[in-house]
Amino acid sequence: MKKIALLFVLSIIFLIPNDLLAQKKGAAAPKKGHNIVFTIPNSHDKIVYLAVYYREKLILKDSAVMTPSKSGPQFIFKGDEEYQGGLYKLVSETHYPYMDFVMDGPQFFSFECGVTGSADSVKVTNSPHNDVLMGFQRKTSAAGKQMGEWRKALDSLKNAGNTGEADKYDQKIKDLNEEMDTYIKDLIAANPSYLFSKMQKSYQAIEIPDPPVRPDGTIDSNFQLTYFLTHYWDNIDLGDSRLIFTPLLEPKMKDYFTHWLQYQSPDTINKYVDLAIAKTESDTLMYHFFIDWLSYNYETSKLLGHDGVFVHIVKENHMKGKCTWMDEDLLRKYQNRVKHLDPILIGKIAPELVIPDTTLTDDYTKWHSSYRMPKKYVILWFYDPDCPTCKKESKKLRAVYDSLENIGQRNFDVYAVANDSDTDRWKKYVKENNYPWINVGGNKGNIDYLDAFNIYESGNPAMFIMNEKHEIILNRRIEMSTIPEFLMQYEKRKK
């Protein structure tokens, strides 16, 4: 059965800077400021709180002390500035949720509500936007009760084997679902600019057409997923920053970017990231929110290839002067991070390393190129001989290397680079462990290899894998035991 009621959950109340909740530029109102009155008969509160939804939490926005009146205790929120548009909650002194309402249109209205939180007890004055919301809540509450009764009767009739009567109740439930669907669609159509209408539209599912049949009779198996990803935001107005301050936006973003797009290729993710960002650019606050959310999500992601999405976002937004809210120091940090990440992203040609091995002396030095290795794949292994994790992981790499060598299936070479300024310690470590691969290090090389592979920032140990074209196919450390499986899956993807 389709969900026919909104569920609102009270979260821990946090503080948020006022500038983030500042009213969007260009919004006009007949009068400046706000004057919102709540009359709550039978309330024992000395103070109540006003909270706004933000990022799946409730953020404390304001408070009001009790004022006696003939109608009962009153709580008046009055000020010279408008509140940020969004979905708000009135919360009791003991943090009990009284009611949800929208801050939409002129902010001069009043409510009378009970202490139970029921929409049936709420009376709205001078706010057509909240009249719609309360009407919806009353309608869905009544439908939910009726649905519960019918489902209980349906289950009882099925258990008794009375299929004839059971079918009647089954049809009643279907009719009520259709009635609610029609009610919600009519509500959206009658009030398209209302915030609550936009919220309800956001919950509407995207209708996905059947895939077209090709001339040869085959069907594109990716058609419906591509259509869904392309049209995901059709029912969500990303040009209206008021949706940031509702419970719906961030879950929608998580569903899209961390579920549907999570395991797509970086190029595919970049395409749909750009599509979503483009829809936000008419609203500075929404654009700001998306850029910050996406940047953090992909910069901190542990999934392979997501660093490339982060670099793409920064290059197309921060480095093009679009993020005007950022100070110069922060922008420079982003630029510097991209400068070091960009050359070593998956798909890029790895810088060639030419570094001496342990024969390094004043009289004789043998140099080795990371490009001139006999096997199809090359593992670049950066380590510190004095690092416990490096030692442990090097032994695991040796176990994989030897096991594949023993059965004649080793398809990679190891180019191990020691990050140690103490050349004697490095030579001693290599000699004691007798690793069978190329071991290079010291303070010499054709380039600053620690800078080229961002080791100064990432630290040791670090791993990269190159294919036969010297393209990077892995740019982070994985479990050593999974290397054979990784290379096998890479081969399958290529085919």
Short mmCIF file of C-alpha atoms in Angstrom, two decimals:
data_model
loop_
_atom_site.label_atom_id
_atom_site.label_comp_id
_atom_site.label_asym_id
_atom_site.label_seq_id
_atom_site.Cartn_x
_atom_site.Cartn_y
_atom_site.Cartn_z
CA MET A 1 0.00 0.00 0.00
CA LYS A 2 1.26 3.46 -0.85
CA LYS A 3 2.24 5.68 2.04
CA ILE A 4 -0.59 8.13 2.68
CA ALA A 5 0.58 10.00 5.77
CA LEU A 6 3.52 12.20 6.60
CA LEU A 7 5.57 11.03 9.54
CA PHE A 8 7.42 13.68 11.51
CA VAL A 9 9.98 12.69 14.12
CA LEU A 10 11.34 15.00 16.79
CA SER A 11 15.13 15.10 16.75
CA ILE A 12 17.65 16.58 19.16
CA ILE A 13 17.60 20.38 18.83
CA PHE A 14 20.79 22.03 17.64
CA LEU A 15 21.84 25.61 17.04
CA ILE A 16 22.70 26.86 13.55
CA PRO A 17 24.26 30.16 12.41
CA ASN A 18 21.69 32.77 11.45
CA ASP A 19 23.36 33.53 8.12
CA LEU A 20 22.55 30.02 6.85
CA LEU A 21 18.92 30.56 7.76
CA ALA A 22 18.80 34.05 6.23
CA GLN A 23 15.89 34.71 3.91
CA LYS A 24 16.60 34.16 0.23
CA LYS A 25 17.22 37.38 -1.69
CA GLY A 26 14.41 38.63 -3.82
CA ALA A 27 11.56 37.30 -1.63
CA ALA A 28 8.88 39.93 -1.14
CA ALA A 29 6.20 40.26 1.54
CA PRO A 30 3.42 42.80 2.12
CA LYS A 31 4.92 43.65 5.50
CA LYS A 32 8.38 43.16 6.91
CA GLY A 33 9.11 40.88 9.82
CA HIS A 34 6.91 38.31 11.48
CA ASN A 35 4.16 38.05 14.08
CA ILE A 36 3.04 34.49 14.72
CA VAL A 37 0.70 33.72 17.62
CA PHE A 38 0.06 30.28 19.11
CA THR A 39 -2.84 29.89 21.51
CA ILE A 40 -2.68 26.61 23.43
CA PRO A 41 -5.52 26.03 25.91
CA ASN A 42 -4.60 23.75 28.83
CA SER A 43 -0.88 24.27 28.22
CA HIS A 44 1.35 24.34 31.29
CA ASP A 45 4.40 25.62 29.41
CA LYS A 46 6.21 28.72 30.56
CA ILE A 47 8.17 28.74 27.29
CA VAL A 48 7.90 27.04 23.89
CA TYR A 49 10.46 26.58 21.13
CA LEU A 50 10.38 27.12 17.40
CA ALA A 51 12.53 24.71 15.41
CA VAL A 52 13.15 24.35 11.69
CA TYR A 53 13.95 21.14 9.84
CA TYR A 54 17.48 21.03 8.45
CA ARG A 55 19.51 18.02 7.28
CA GLU A 56 17.24 15.46 8.92
CA LYS A 57 17.44 17.26 12.25
CA LEU A 58 15.55 19.99 14.04
CA ILE A 59 17.43 23.25 14.50
CA LEU A 60 16.45 25.63 17.29
CA LYS A 61 15.40 28.91 15.75
CA ASP A 62 13.54 30.88 18.42
CA SER A 63 11.60 30.74 21.68
CA ALA A 64 8.63 32.57 23.22
CA VAL A 65 7.44 32.90 26.81
CA MET A 66 3.83 32.42 27.86
CA THR A 67 1.45 35.40 27.75
CA PRO A 68 -1.94 34.97 29.51
CA SER A 69 -5.07 35.67 27.41
CA LYS A 70 -8.82 35.06 27.61
CA SER A 71 -8.48 32.15 25.17
CA GLY A 72 -5.70 30.52 27.16
CA PRO A 73 -1.90 30.64 27.24
CA GLN A 74 -0.44 32.44 24.23
CA PHE A 75 3.06 32.31 22.77
CA ILE A 76 3.98 35.14 20.40
CA PHE A 77 6.91 35.11 18.02
CA LYS A 78 7.44 38.68 16.83
CA GLY A 79 10.37 40.37 15.09
CA ASP A 80 11.53 42.74 12.39
CA GLU A 81 13.09 40.07 10.16
CA GLU A 82 11.40 37.25 8.28
CA TYR A 83 12.15 33.66 9.15
CA GLN A 84 13.69 31.44 6.50
CA GLY A 85 10.98 29.67 4.54
CA GLY A 86 10.66 25.98 5.39
CA LEU A 87 8.89 23.43 7.53
CA TYR A 88 8.83 24.32 11.23
CA LYS A 89 7.82 22.56 14.41
CA LEU A 90 6.41 24.05 17.60
CA VAL A 91 7.94 22.23 20.57
CA SER A 92 6.84 22.29 24.20
CA GLU A 93 8.99 23.19 27.19
CA THR A 94 9.58 19.46 27.72
CA HIS A 95 10.44 18.98 24.02
CA TYR A 96 7.08 17.41 23.18
CA PRO A 97 6.12 18.17 19.54
CA TYR A 98 2.91 20.21 19.31
CA MET A 99 2.57 20.72 15.56
CA ASP A 100 4.30 21.14 12.21
CA PHE A 101 3.58 24.10 9.98
CA VAL A 102 5.08 25.86 6.97
CA MET A 103 6.74 29.23 6.95
CA ASP A 104 5.40 30.28 3.56
CA GLY A 105 4.00 33.62 2.40
CA PRO A 106 3.41 36.58 4.75
CA GLN A 107 4.49 35.71 8.27
CA PHE A 108 1.55 37.30 10.10
CA PHE A 109 -0.80 34.51 11.15
CA SER A 110 -2.01 32.61 14.17
CA PHE A 111 -2.84 29.12 15.37
CA GLU A 112 -4.97 27.64 18.07
CA CYS A 113 -3.97 24.08 18.89
CA GLY A 114 -4.36 21.44 21.56
CA VAL A 115 -1.66 19.82 23.62
CA THR A 116 -2.11 16.42 21.93
CA GLY A 117 -0.50 17.37 18.63
CA SER A 118 -3.59 16.32 16.67
CA ALA A 119 -4.33 18.24 13.45
CA ASP A 120 -8.04 18.01 14.29
CA SER A 121 -7.53 20.47 17.13
CA VAL A 122 -5.68 23.10 15.04
CA LYS A 123 -7.38 26.29 13.83
CA VAL A 124 -5.47 28.48 11.37
CA THR A 125 -6.03 32.20 10.85
CA ASN A 126 -4.62 34.24 7.96
CA SER A 127 -2.40 31.53 6.43
CA PRO A 128 -3.85 29.72 3.39
CA HIS A 129 -0.57 27.80 3.05
CA ASN A 130 -1.09 26.22 6.48
CA ASP A 131 -4.81 25.71 5.81
CA VAL A 132 -3.72 23.37 3.00
CA LEU A 133 -1.22 21.56 5.24
CA MET A 134 -3.70 21.07 8.08
CA GLY A 135 -6.39 19.92 5.66
CA PHE A 136 -3.96 17.35 4.31
CA GLN A 137 -3.08 16.10 7.79
CA ARG A 138 -6.74 15.77 8.77
CA LYS A 139 -7.53 13.95 5.51
CA THR A 140 -4.64 11.50 5.83
CA SER A 141 -5.33 10.90 9.52
CA ALA A 142 -8.96 9.96 8.79
CA ALA A 143 -7.90 7.81 5.82
CA GLY A 144 -5.30 6.06 7.94
CA LYS A 145 -7.84 5.17 10.62
CA GLN A 146 -10.30 3.90 8.00
CA MET A 147 -7.58 1.93 6.27
CA GLY A 148 -6.58 0.30 9.55
CA GLU A 149 -10.15 -0.81 10.25
CA TRP A 150 -10.60 -2.23 6.77
CA ARG A 151 -7.30 -4.08 6.85
CA LYS A 152 -8.20 -5.63 10.19
CA ALA A 153 -11.56 -6.76 8.76
CA LEU A 154 -9.88 -8.04 5.59
CA ASP A 155 -7.41 -10.17 7.54
CA SER A 156 -10.22 -11.57 9.69
CA LEU A 157 -12.32 -12.52 6.63
CA LYS A 158 -9.34 -14.14 4.89
CA ASN A 159 -8.56 -16.20 7.97
CA ALA A 160 -12.23 -17.31 8.06
CA GLY A 161 -12.09 -18.30 4.39
CA ASN A 162 -14.80 -15.77 3.40
CA THR A 163 -13.22 -14.72 0.10
CA GLY A 164 -16.34 -13.00 -1.22
CA GLU A 165 -16.54 -10.44 1.62
CA ALA A 166 -12.73 -10.20 1.69
CA ASP A 167 -12.71 -9.11 -1.96
CA LYS A 168 -15.12 -6.28 -1.11
CA TYR A 169 -12.78 -4.91 1.56
CA ASP A 170 -9.81 -5.35 -0.73
CA GLN A 171 -11.59 -3.19 -3.31
CA LYS A 172 -12.44 -0.59 -0.66
CA ILE A 173 -8.76 -0.30 0.23
CA LYS A 174 -7.80 0.10 -3.43
CA ASP A 175 -10.50 2.77 -3.90
CA LEU A 176 -9.27 4.69 -0.85
CA ASN A 177 -5.70 4.59 -2.12
CA GLU A 178 -6.86 5.97 -5.47
CA GLU A 179 -8.90 8.64 -3.69
CA MET A 180 -5.83 9.77 -1.71
CA ASP A 181 -3.67 9.77 -4.83
CA THR A 182 -6.21 11.99 -6.59
CA TYR A 183 -6.52 14.25 -3.55
CA ILE A 184 -2.75 14.81 -3.39
CA LYS A 185 -2.44 15.44 -7.13
CA ASP A 186 -5.32 17.95 -7.00
CA LEU A 187 -3.70 19.67 -4.01
CA ILE A 188 -0.43 20.05 -5.95
CA ALA A 189 -2.20 21.30 -9.10
CA ALA A 190 -4.30 23.86 -7.19
CA ASN A 191 -1.35 25.36 -5.28
CA PRO A 192 1.81 24.84 -7.37
CA SER A 193 3.85 27.61 -5.71
CA TYR A 194 3.06 26.55 -2.13
CA LEU A 195 5.97 25.00 -0.26
CA PHE A 196 3.78 22.18 1.03
CA SER A 197 2.63 21.41 -2.53
CA LYS A 198 6.27 21.22 -3.63
CA MET A 199 6.98 18.88 -0.74
CA GLN A 200 4.14 16.59 -1.75
CA LYS A 201 5.22 16.68 -5.38
CA SER A 202 8.70 15.63 -4.28
CA TYR A 203 7.25 12.42 -2.89
CA GLN A 204 5.61 11.54 -6.22
CA ALA A 205 7.28 8.64 -8.03
CA ILE A 206 8.80 9.14 -11.46
CA GLU A 207 6.83 7.32 -14.15
CA ILE A 208 9.33 5.32 -16.20
CA PRO A 209 8.32 4.28 -19.73
CA ASP A 210 8.95 0.85 -21.18
CA PRO A 211 12.24 0.57 -23.07
CA PRO A 212 11.95 1.05 -26.83
CA VAL A 213 12.57 -1.93 -29.09
CA ARG A 214 15.52 -1.59 -31.47
CA PRO A 215 15.12 -2.35 -35.20
CA ASP A 216 16.80 -5.72 -34.65
CA GLY A 217 14.23 -6.62 -31.98
CA THR A 218 16.55 -6.23 -28.97
CA ILE A 219 15.89 -3.98 -25.97
CA ASP A 220 18.32 -1.59 -24.32
CA SER A 221 18.65 -3.04 -20.81
CA ASN A 222 20.02 0.27 -19.49
CA PHE A 223 17.20 2.45 -20.83
CA GLN A 224 15.02 2.52 -17.73
CA LEU A 225 17.88 3.16 -15.31
CA THR A 226 19.22 5.95 -17.51
CA TYR A 227 15.73 7.48 -17.76
CA PHE A 228 15.28 7.28 -14.00
CA LEU A 229 18.66 8.92 -13.27
CA THR A 230 18.02 11.65 -15.84
CA HIS A 231 14.51 12.46 -14.58
CA TYR A 232 15.04 11.83 -10.85
CA TRP A 233 14.77 15.55 -10.00
CA ASP A 234 11.74 16.29 -12.21
CA ASN A 235 9.36 16.46 -9.25
CA ILE A 236 11.78 18.28 -6.94
CA ASP A 237 12.19 22.04 -7.40
CA LEU A 238 15.94 22.51 -6.91
CA GLY A 239 15.45 26.22 -7.63
CA ASP A 240 13.64 26.68 -4.30
CA SER A 241 15.98 26.74 -1.29
CA ARG A 242 13.05 26.42 1.12
CA LEU A 243 13.22 22.67 0.46
CA ILE A 244 16.59 22.62 2.27
CA PHE A 245 14.64 23.32 5.46
CA THR A 246 12.32 20.32 5.19
CA PRO A 247 12.89 16.64 6.04
CA LEU A 248 12.84 15.53 2.40
CA LEU A 249 15.83 17.00 0.55
CA GLU A 250 18.82 15.30 2.14
CA PRO A 251 17.23 11.80 2.06
CA LYS A 252 16.54 12.37 -1.64
CA MET A 253 20.18 13.36 -2.17
CA LYS A 254 21.45 10.32 -0.28
CA ASP A 255 19.16 8.05 -2.27
CA TYR A 256 20.42 9.48 -5.57
CA PHE A 257 24.13 9.99 -4.96
CA THR A 258 24.98 7.29 -2.41
CA HIS A 259 22.58 4.58 -3.60
CA TRP A 260 21.72 4.79 -7.29
CA LEU A 261 25.03 6.36 -8.36
CA GLN A 262 27.32 4.84 -5.75
CA TYR A 263 28.97 2.18 -7.91
CA GLN A 264 28.76 3.91 -11.28
CA SER A 265 31.94 4.98 -13.06
CA PRO A 266 33.36 8.43 -12.18
CA ASP A 267 32.45 9.77 -15.64
CA THR A 268 28.84 8.65 -15.19
CA ILE A 269 28.63 10.14 -11.70
CA ASN A 270 30.13 13.41 -12.97
CA LYS A 271 27.45 13.60 -15.65
CA TYR A 272 24.60 13.34 -13.16
CA VAL A 273 26.31 15.55 -10.57
CA ASP A 274 26.50 18.28 -13.21
CA LEU A 275 22.86 17.71 -14.14
CA ALA A 276 21.73 18.19 -10.53
CA ILE A 277 23.97 21.18 -9.85
CA ALA A 278 22.70 22.94 -12.97
CA LYS A 279 19.16 22.76 -11.55
CA THR A 280 20.27 24.60 -8.39
CA GLU A 281 22.07 27.53 -9.96
CA SER A 282 19.01 29.82 -9.98
CA ASP A 283 19.02 29.78 -6.17
CA THR A 284 22.30 30.77 -4.49
CA LEU A 285 21.50 29.09 -1.18
CA MET A 286 20.48 25.79 -2.84
CA TYR A 287 23.61 25.87 -5.03
CA HIS A 288 25.73 26.53 -1.92
CA PHE A 289 24.09 23.60 -0.12
CA PHE A 290 24.59 21.16 -3.01
CA ILE A 291 28.22 22.14 -3.60
CA ASP A 292 29.15 21.78 0.07
CA TRP A 293 27.25 18.50 0.45
CA LEU A 294 28.62 16.91 -2.72
CA SER A 295 32.20 18.11 -2.15
CA TYR A 296 32.28 16.63 1.34
CA ASN A 297 30.55 13.41 0.27
CA TYR A 298 33.00 12.61 -2.53
CA GLU A 299 36.13 13.97 -0.86
CA THR A 300 35.61 11.71 2.18
CA SER A 301 34.28 8.66 0.30
CA LYS A 302 36.29 5.45 0.57
CA LEU A 303 34.98 4.09 -2.72
CA LEU A 304 37.28 3.69 -5.69
CA GLY A 305 37.02 6.54 -8.20
CA HIS A 306 35.10 8.97 -5.99
CA ASP A 307 38.18 11.17 -5.61
CA GLY A 308 37.80 11.82 -9.34
CA VAL A 309 34.26 13.07 -8.76
CA PHE A 310 35.52 15.41 -6.03
CA VAL A 311 38.17 16.78 -8.39
CA HIS A 312 35.56 17.29 -11.11
CA ILE A 313 33.24 19.21 -8.75
CA VAL A 314 36.04 21.51 -7.61
CA LYS A 315 37.36 22.17 -11.13
CA GLU A 316 33.88 22.95 -12.50
CA ASN A 317 32.71 25.08 -9.58
CA HIS A 318 35.27 26.29 -7.03
CA MET A 319 38.03 26.91 -9.55
CA LYS A 320 35.68 28.73 -11.93
CA GLY A 321 34.83 31.38 -9.34
CA LYS A 322 31.26 30.18 -8.76
CA CYS A 323 31.58 29.57 -5.02
CA THR A 324 31.50 33.24 -4.01
CA TRP A 325 30.82 32.46 -0.34
CA MET A 326 34.29 30.94 0.14
CA ASP A 327 37.25 32.96 1.37
CA GLU A 328 40.52 32.90 -0.54
CA ASP A 329 42.36 30.68 1.97
CA LEU A 330 39.77 27.92 1.70
CA LEU A 331 39.70 28.17 -2.09
CA ARG A 332 43.48 27.82 -2.19
CA LYS A 333 43.22 24.67 -0.07
CA TYR A 334 40.75 23.19 -2.55
CA GLN A 335 42.95 24.16 -5.49
CA ASN A 336 46.06 22.68 -3.87
CA ARG A 337 44.25 19.42 -3.09
CA VAL A 338 43.03 19.11 -6.67
CA LYS A 339 46.52 19.92 -7.96
CA HIS A 340 47.90 16.85 -6.15
CA LEU A 341 44.96 14.50 -6.77
CA ASP A 342 44.29 15.22 -10.43
CA PRO A 343 47.48 13.63 -11.92
CA ILE A 344 46.97 10.33 -10.05
CA LEU A 345 43.28 9.72 -10.66
CA ILE A 346 42.12 6.42 -12.14
CA GLY A 347 42.56 6.53 -15.91
CA LYS A 348 45.45 9.02 -15.83
CA ILE A 349 48.92 8.09 -17.10
CA ALA A 350 51.10 7.51 -14.05
CA PRO A 351 54.28 9.59 -13.85
CA GLU A 352 57.33 7.51 -14.78
CA LEU A 353 59.67 6.83 -11.87
CA VAL A 354 63.37 6.27 -12.40
CA ILE A 355 64.98 5.59 -9.02
CA PRO A 356 68.15 3.74 -7.90
CA ASP A 357 68.06 0.40 -6.09
CA THR A 358 70.08 -0.73 -3.06
CA THR A 359 73.33 -0.76 -5.09
CA LEU A 360 73.27 3.01 -4.65
CA THR A 361 76.87 4.15 -3.90
CA ASP A 362 79.12 7.05 -4.83
CA ASP A 363 80.84 4.86 -7.44
CA TYR A 364 77.97 2.75 -8.82
CA THR A 365 74.23 3.16 -9.12
CA LYS A 366 71.67 0.94 -10.86
CA TRP A 367 68.51 2.76 -11.86
CA HIS A 368 65.09 1.24 -12.56
CA SER A 369 62.15 2.64 -14.51
CA SER A 370 58.59 1.91 -13.39
CA TYR A 371 57.70 1.86 -17.09
CA ARG A 372 60.08 -0.95 -17.98
CA MET A 373 58.73 -3.96 -16.16
CA PRO A 374 58.08 -7.35 -17.80
CA LYS A 375 54.61 -8.12 -16.44
CA LYS A 376 51.31 -6.69 -17.70
CA TYR A 377 50.52 -4.87 -14.46
CA VAL A 378 52.80 -2.97 -12.08
CA ILE A 379 52.09 -2.40 -8.40
CA LEU A 380 53.73 0.77 -7.14
CA TRP A 381 54.23 0.15 -3.42
CA PHE A 382 55.28 3.14 -1.31
CA TYR A 383 56.42 2.29 2.20
CA ASP A 384 58.57 3.35 5.13
CA PRO A 385 60.94 0.63 6.43
CA ASP A 386 60.36 1.88 9.97
CA CYS A 387 56.52 1.84 9.73
CA PRO A 388 54.80 -1.13 11.48
CA THR A 389 51.81 -1.08 9.12
CA CYS A 390 54.15 -0.97 6.11
CA LYS A 391 56.05 -4.00 7.37
CA LYS A 392 52.87 -6.00 7.99
CA GLU A 393 51.35 -5.12 4.62
CA SER A 394 54.60 -5.82 2.77
CA LYS A 395 54.57 -9.36 4.19
CA LYS A 396 50.98 -9.82 2.99
CA LEU A 397 51.97 -8.58 -0.47
CA ARG A 398 54.85 -11.07 -0.45
CA ALA A 399 52.44 -13.91 0.36
CA VAL A 400 50.23 -13.03 -2.61
CA TYR A 401 53.26 -12.58 -4.87
CA ASP A 402 54.75 -15.96 -3.93
CA SER A 403 51.48 -17.89 -4.10
CA LEU A 404 50.79 -16.70 -7.65
CA GLU A 405 54.42 -17.21 -8.67
CA ASN A 406 54.35 -20.81 -7.45
CA ILE A 407 51.39 -21.70 -9.68
CA GLY A 408 52.63 -19.65 -12.66
CA GLN A 409 49.81 -17.10 -12.55
CA ARG A 410 51.56 -13.94 -11.36
CA ASN A 411 50.59 -11.21 -13.83
CA PHE A 412 52.06 -8.24 -11.98
CA ASP A 413 55.44 -6.87 -10.92
CA VAL A 414 56.09 -4.87 -7.78
CA TYR A 415 58.01 -1.60 -7.88
CA ALA A 416 58.64 -0.90 -4.19
CA VAL A 417 59.64 2.65 -3.27
CA ALA A 418 61.14 3.22 0.17
CA ASN A 419 60.36 6.57 1.78
CA ASP A 420 63.36 6.75 4.09
CA SER A 421 66.09 9.35 4.27
CA ASP A 422 68.26 6.83 6.16
CA THR A 423 69.69 4.89 3.22
CA ASP A 424 71.55 2.38 5.40
CA ARG A 425 68.38 1.47 7.32
CA TRP A 426 66.48 1.00 4.06
CA LYS A 427 69.22 -1.25 2.59
CA LYS A 428 69.31 -3.32 5.78
CA TYR A 429 65.53 -3.77 5.71
CA VAL A 430 65.52 -4.96 2.08
CA LYS A 431 68.42 -7.35 2.70
CA GLU A 432 66.84 -8.88 5.82
CA ASN A 433 63.48 -9.48 4.12
CA ASN A 434 64.89 -10.52 0.75
CA TYR A 435 61.88 -9.26 -1.18
CA PRO A 436 61.87 -10.68 -4.75
CA TRP A 437 60.73 -7.50 -6.48
CA ILE A 438 62.37 -4.25 -7.53
CA ASN A 439 63.35 -2.23 -4.45
CA VAL A 440 64.25 1.41 -5.00
CA GLY A 441 64.63 4.42 -2.75
CA GLY A 442 67.11 6.84 -1.32
CA ASN A 443 67.12 10.55 -1.98
CA LYS A 444 67.57 10.37 -5.73
CA GLY A 445 65.12 10.09 -8.61
CA ASN A 446 64.05 11.64 -11.88
CA ILE A 447 61.22 13.47 -10.06
CA ASP A 448 60.06 14.13 -6.51
CA TYR A 449 58.18 10.83 -6.37
CA LEU A 450 56.61 11.57 -2.97
CA ASP A 451 55.07 14.74 -4.37
CA ALA A 452 54.10 13.17 -7.69
CA PHE A 453 52.06 10.47 -5.95
CA ASN A 454 50.81 12.69 -3.11
CA ILE A 455 52.59 10.65 -0.44
CA TYR A 456 53.33 13.78 1.59
CA GLU A 457 49.59 14.10 2.21
CA SER A 458 48.37 10.50 2.12
CA GLY A 459 51.29 9.02 4.04
CA ASN A 460 52.69 5.48 3.97
CA PRO A 461 51.91 2.84 2.98
CA ALA A 462 50.34 3.70 -0.37
CA MET A 463 49.53 1.58 -3.40
CA PHE A 464 48.94 2.24 -7.09
CA ILE A 465 48.45 -0.27 -9.91
CA MET A 466 49.26 0.52 -13.55
CA ASN A 467 48.20 -1.41 -16.65
CA GLU A 468 50.37 -2.09 -19.70
CA LYS A 469 49.66 1.44 -21.00
CA HIS A 470 50.92 2.93 -17.70
CA GLU A 471 47.36 4.02 -16.88
CA ILE A 472 46.41 4.08 -13.22
CA ILE A 473 43.71 1.49 -12.55
CA LEU A 474 43.95 1.61 -8.75
CA ASN A 475 45.02 4.60 -6.67
CA ARG A 476 44.47 3.46 -3.11
CA ARG A 477 45.49 0.58 -0.90
CA ILE A 478 43.25 -2.48 -0.82
CA GLU A 479 43.52 -5.75 1.05
CA MET A 480 46.52 -7.56 -0.42
CA SER A 481 44.57 -10.82 -0.69
CA THR A 482 42.07 -9.13 -3.03
CA ILE A 483 44.66 -8.06 -5.62
CA PRO A 484 44.17 -11.16 -7.86
CA GLU A 485 40.38 -10.72 -7.77
CA PHE A 486 40.71 -6.99 -8.50
CA LEU A 487 42.85 -7.65 -11.58
CA MET A 488 40.50 -10.40 -12.76
CA GLN A 489 37.48 -8.10 -12.47
CA TYR A 490 39.42 -5.36 -14.28
CA GLU A 491 40.05 -7.76 -17.16
CA LYS A 492 36.33 -8.60 -17.31
CA ARG A 493 35.35 -4.94 -17.36
CA LYS A 494 37.75 -4.27 -20.23
CA LYS A 495 36.16 -7.06 -22.28
#
